[in-house]
Amino acid sequence: MNYDTCSYEIIRPEKNEMHIIMSLTLLFALEDSVTVHVLEDSFTLNEGDILMINPGVEYSFTEVGESIVGRALYSMKMIGNVMKGKNVLFYCNSVADKTKSYEDLRTIFYHMTEEYLYGSRQSDCRIDSSLYLILDTLIENYQTQNLNEAQGNPDNDVRMQQMMQYIIGNLDQEVNLTELAESMYVSASTLSRIFKKNTGVYFADYVTRLRLQQSLLLLSSTDQNMTQIALSCGFTNSSSFNRAFRKEMNMSPSQYRELHSEDAKKEEDEKKKIDIVIREKLENNVAIHGGTGVSDKIVTDLAENQGEPYKKIWNHILNIGSVNDLTRANTQYHTEYLHDKLQFTMARIWTLFSKKLMITDGSGRKACNFNMVDIALDFLVRNHIRVFLSFGRKPDMAASSTGEIYNEDDYIPFESRNAWESAITEFFNHIVDRYGLKEVSGWKFEITSIPILPEDDTRLWAGDPFSIEIAYSFLYSTIKRKIPDAMIGGFGGTINHDWEKLLSLYSLIAKENMKPDFVSFLLFPYENTVDSEGNFDKKVCKDPENEVRQVRQIRELMEQAGIAESKLYITEWNESISNRNYINDSCFRASYIVSRSEQLLGKVDALAIMSSTDWISNYMDSTGILNGGIGLVSTDRIRKPAYYSLAFMNTLGHRLLSHGDHYILTKTDNGGIRLLLFNDSWFSAGYFLGPEEVPLEKMSSGSYTAGHVLDLSVTIRHLQGSSWYIKRRILNRNHGSILDEWQKFQYETRLTRNDVKYLESISVPKLSLEKAEFEESDQSITFTAKLEPHEVCLIHIFAME
């Protein structure tokens, strides 16, 4: 390689062959497994594993089998230039390091390998680009300040790294151990002892050895004369170079060059043969060819496919917050905006009996005061938004997977069952009197019991015996007596957590002729786990089909309980229960929403995203314009990618032509076509090894997720007319992502109002328009779309005569 740059090659490792290279080396296992011996350690690399070897360190392949390895080399001079002389320490070992997924590097290596083996370009620019991208990824994601923590090795390893960097960077100059020791604030004798222990040779001998190693490559691959090579390798003159060379190699440099120039053509011919074998062996490697993208075709014939009525499940209910939240101007402002833009029909609110609303003291001896409640309900009625009111205890909280940030349960402490029932009766009398029977007949009421909370935190009254069945029975009879056409349901459970309890509860109310008009469940992609002490826990499921499986189980439970005819409402749904997870602010969530909405079509009756605005979890730690909240809009009402995903789905037509893993194809009433494309992918393997939340500094790398470019071909046949246009709205990290735009501000929290308004104005999807090429023979148009991971694209195909 050029000692000022970088290179990539693919090799068949030879067993026990020693290597000592002056460059930073990255080994990438492409096929089969291979064992690499480095100093005193051995690492077995399976397909997809990555191992970094520092410059000047000897290594060998001990168990090779039929393995094929990619090898990327970076000169220290190049790294020094890129880092402007700053010393850097990298740690990259996917065998030993389970804290990272390595998907970011792995994906680049697969791209580069395909280009190296099968590319037809006239230059190596694409390979060079991949090499630079790998180096950038190392700098951004694989630097370590403490190699002791990274490797679990002694601090001496850090000093070895620094010594190696110094030696390699100064091979063409005088290398002085005393000066190096002074720069590292240790004695020369200490450094010499560390060096001898780690390499088995003395410092000066090792420097000479590296200089000779570099000279071998220059002799065999360049036309430089002996003096030029001697000076390039740090020898004072050609005589000292010749003397050292003879001592080590038992021949002169000229003899070595002559010998190897005769073998050069043979070696090149042999390499070509090996390359052919490698190409043939890797021809069917799915990781290499599949790593660059996924292809699919969408074809529909309008003469044969008129579609079927398309029932949208995501725009019925939107979670707003507690009743108290909705008394605030900021929440009302955001709710009105989202209702206007997203056209949802119902606002789900909870915690009617909050101390902050000052309804009652819980004794049941005084009349209730609903003045504060009226502020929230008046707002909804005035804006023609129907009420979905959830009874039960739901604390105000901000939570992460590792614990609660705050938790405030301000539920009114009812002294008895009678006190609670009196308040319930007064409330229903009040809303019928204030809003009229016609209005409230369109409302829905739900009673919930959060199964993971302690029993004392779910009780609705003290003193008398309590059960959720008793509470439901009273609520059911009250509503059916006072508002017969209103709907009532429950219980907001999770199917994974408490199947037996929920089955018993639903079966009981069904036998007592109190079947719910709807059943409500929470839906998050978690699976139950039990720790070594038998404690219940949850974690994100590795299976991206988890939610579909949960819904199938819910339907089975409803069938067994005798309530199969009840509606199924998913009242709280998201990719994470945490409201301090920056994935909530990303395009990952947008593609997740669209993908799961497609998967659950026809399986549920309503799907309510959690939630409307970030004000729902605002707290003293909410210092940025984004804080990982679960809202569709930020506290500054900046629309997040999740907002746009719902907005895109709302524009789909009323007739469903077809849908699949990457698309929903619909037809509008005026004959136009609305097509929603999405490239959703699940978390990478490394993500599951750490906490659920992805920190802000790691969001830009995308290393928490595995994804590939999606290439789609779309053909629509038998269109009426010959002049058709294609309008695209593209949502990805470059268009419509406030999180990625904020990154350009270095995630600064001290922003002016003008800064915030600017970020809001540019965080919008890209819009483009093109005229479609019309094929007269079958009255069709065909076009392509390329989607990056987590991209969502809305395509409107319309005639313009």
Short mmCIF file of C-alpha atoms in Angstrom, two decimals, residues 317 583 673 728:
data_model
loop_
_atom_site.label_atom_id
_atom_site.label_comp_id
_atom_site.label_asym_id
_atom_site.label_seq_id
_atom_site.Cartn_x
_atom_site.Cartn_y
_atom_site.Cartn_z
CA ILE A 317 -58.09 7.87 19.09
CA ILE A 583 -35.62 6.78 19.27
CA ILE A 673 -53.51 6.40 -6.59
CA ARG A 728 -43.43 12.28 -3.87
#
